[in-house]
Each structure stands twice: as structure tokens, then as C-alpha cells.
Amino acid sequence: MKENNTSIPNWLLYIILSLVFALVFVLYHLIFNKQTNWIEVLVITAIFYVCSLIYFSIFKFDKKSK
């Protein structure tokens, strides 16, 4: 019998998390009325992507070991 797999694919979750992160970052700057420093934007975005890649690589590795 075939298993029904309804979990969200990792790539889709990665895209959704990236969009949510961008939205939160923009809202933060709009709410606190701060000038956008593009170096800060690039650094924080890079940190987010690195942390996301580490998380997904660990999660994927954990899934294979079961």
C-alpha cells in the first residue's frame, strides 16, 4: 500500500521562509521608520540564508538516517 505523504517539500518551505523573512524585515523598517542601510540588509539576509541552509541540510540528513 502506498503511503500518503502530505508534508511540505523542503524547497517550498525554504521559499516561504525567505518571503516571510523579507516581509518581517521590511515591516521592521517601516514601523520604526529607519533609514535602510543596504549593507545591513545584505549581511542579515546572508546570515538568514546560511542558517536556513544549515537547518535544511541537517533536517534532510536526519530524514535519510531513519
PDB file of C-alpha atoms in Angstrom:
ATOM      1  CA  MET A   1       0.000   0.000   0.000  1.00  0.00           C
ATOM      2  CA  LYS A   2       1.294   3.433  -0.946  1.00  0.00           C
ATOM      3  CA  GLU A   3       1.958   5.945   1.838  1.00  0.00           C
ATOM      4  CA  ASN A   4       0.228   9.307   1.600  1.00  0.00           C
ATOM      5  CA  ASN A   5       2.954  11.912   2.050  1.00  0.00           C
ATOM      6  CA  THR A   6       1.390  15.320   2.734  1.00  0.00           C
ATOM      7  CA  SER A   7       4.446  17.082   4.131  1.00  0.00           C
ATOM      8  CA  ILE A   8       5.631  20.332   2.553  1.00  0.00           C
ATOM      9  CA  PRO A   9       8.729  19.875   0.342  1.00  0.00           C
ATOM     10  CA  ASN A  10      11.905  21.452   1.709  1.00  0.00           C
ATOM     11  CA  TRP A  11      12.389  23.747  -1.280  1.00  0.00           C
ATOM     12  CA  LEU A  12       8.864  25.163  -0.892  1.00  0.00           C
ATOM     13  CA  LEU A  13       9.381  25.685   2.826  1.00  0.00           C
ATOM     14  CA  TYR A  14      12.674  27.438   2.062  1.00  0.00           C
ATOM     15  CA  ILE A  15      10.943  29.839  -0.345  1.00  0.00           C
ATOM     16  CA  ILE A  16       8.115  30.537   2.121  1.00  0.00           C
ATOM     17  CA  LEU A  17      10.551  31.214   4.969  1.00  0.00           C
ATOM     18  CA  SER A  18      12.563  33.546   2.743  1.00  0.00           C
ATOM     19  CA  LEU A  19       9.462  35.537   1.817  1.00  0.00           C
ATOM     20  CA  VAL A  20       8.337  35.757   5.446  1.00  0.00           C
ATOM     21  CA  PHE A  21      11.811  36.914   6.470  1.00  0.00           C
ATOM     22  CA  ALA A  22      11.829  39.627   3.794  1.00  0.00           C
ATOM     23  CA  LEU A  23       8.356  40.799   4.827  1.00  0.00           C
ATOM     24  CA  VAL A  24       9.303  40.988   8.513  1.00  0.00           C
ATOM     25  CA  PHE A  25      12.482  42.893   7.672  1.00  0.00           C
ATOM     26  CA  VAL A  26      10.581  45.442   5.555  1.00  0.00           C
ATOM     27  CA  LEU A  27       7.876  45.836   8.221  1.00  0.00           C
ATOM     28  CA  TYR A  28      10.546  46.402  10.881  1.00  0.00           C
ATOM     29  CA  HIS A  29      11.994  49.278   8.868  1.00  0.00           C
ATOM     30  CA  LEU A  30       8.554  50.739   8.136  1.00  0.00           C
ATOM     31  CA  ILE A  31       7.301  50.511  11.738  1.00  0.00           C
ATOM     32  CA  PHE A  32      10.401  52.037  13.311  1.00  0.00           C
ATOM     33  CA  ASN A  33      10.826  54.497  10.410  1.00  0.00           C
ATOM     34  CA  LYS A  34      14.510  53.683   9.984  1.00  0.00           C
ATOM     35  CA  GLN A  35      16.681  54.517   7.018  1.00  0.00           C
ATOM     36  CA  THR A  36      17.557  51.378   5.095  1.00  0.00           C
ATOM     37  CA  ASN A  37      21.253  50.567   5.243  1.00  0.00           C
ATOM     38  CA  TRP A  38      21.829  48.173   2.328  1.00  0.00           C
ATOM     39  CA  ILE A  39      24.993  46.692   3.838  1.00  0.00           C
ATOM     40  CA  GLU A  40      22.928  45.718   6.888  1.00  0.00           C
ATOM     41  CA  VAL A  41      20.246  44.231   4.631  1.00  0.00           C
ATOM     42  CA  LEU A  42      22.814  42.138   2.748  1.00  0.00           C
ATOM     43  CA  VAL A  43      24.532  40.905   5.916  1.00  0.00           C
ATOM     44  CA  ILE A  44      21.306  39.939   7.679  1.00  0.00           C
ATOM     45  CA  THR A  45      19.963  38.264   4.537  1.00  0.00           C
ATOM     46  CA  ALA A  46      23.201  36.302   4.110  1.00  0.00           C
ATOM     47  CA  ILE A  47      23.085  35.178   7.752  1.00  0.00           C
ATOM     48  CA  PHE A  48      19.469  34.072   7.308  1.00  0.00           C
ATOM     49  CA  TYR A  49      20.275  32.053   4.180  1.00  0.00           C
ATOM     50  CA  VAL A  50      23.306  30.390   5.771  1.00  0.00           C
ATOM     51  CA  CYS A  51      21.286  29.429   8.865  1.00  0.00           C
ATOM     52  CA  SER A  52      18.452  28.144   6.662  1.00  0.00           C
ATOM     53  CA  LEU A  53      20.833  26.049   4.556  1.00  0.00           C
ATOM     54  CA  ILE A  54      22.416  24.574   7.681  1.00  0.00           C
ATOM     55  CA  TYR A  55      18.983  23.770   9.116  1.00  0.00           C
ATOM     56  CA  PHE A  56      17.736  22.130   5.922  1.00  0.00           C
ATOM     57  CA  SER A  57      20.929  20.127   5.421  1.00  0.00           C
ATOM     58  CA  ILE A  58      20.677  18.775   8.975  1.00  0.00           C
ATOM     59  CA  PHE A  59      16.945  18.109   8.575  1.00  0.00           C
ATOM     60  CA  LYS A  60      17.472  16.310   5.274  1.00  0.00           C
ATOM     61  CA  PHE A  61      20.358  14.273   6.716  1.00  0.00           C
ATOM     62  CA  ASP A  62      18.194  13.331   9.708  1.00  0.00           C
ATOM     63  CA  LYS A  63      15.389  12.199   7.389  1.00  0.00           C
ATOM     64  CA  LYS A  64      17.724   9.903   5.408  1.00  0.00           C
ATOM     65  CA  SER A  65      19.036   8.201   8.529  1.00  0.00           C
ATOM     66  CA  LYS A  66      15.589   6.900   9.534  1.00  0.00           C
TER      67      LYS A  66
END
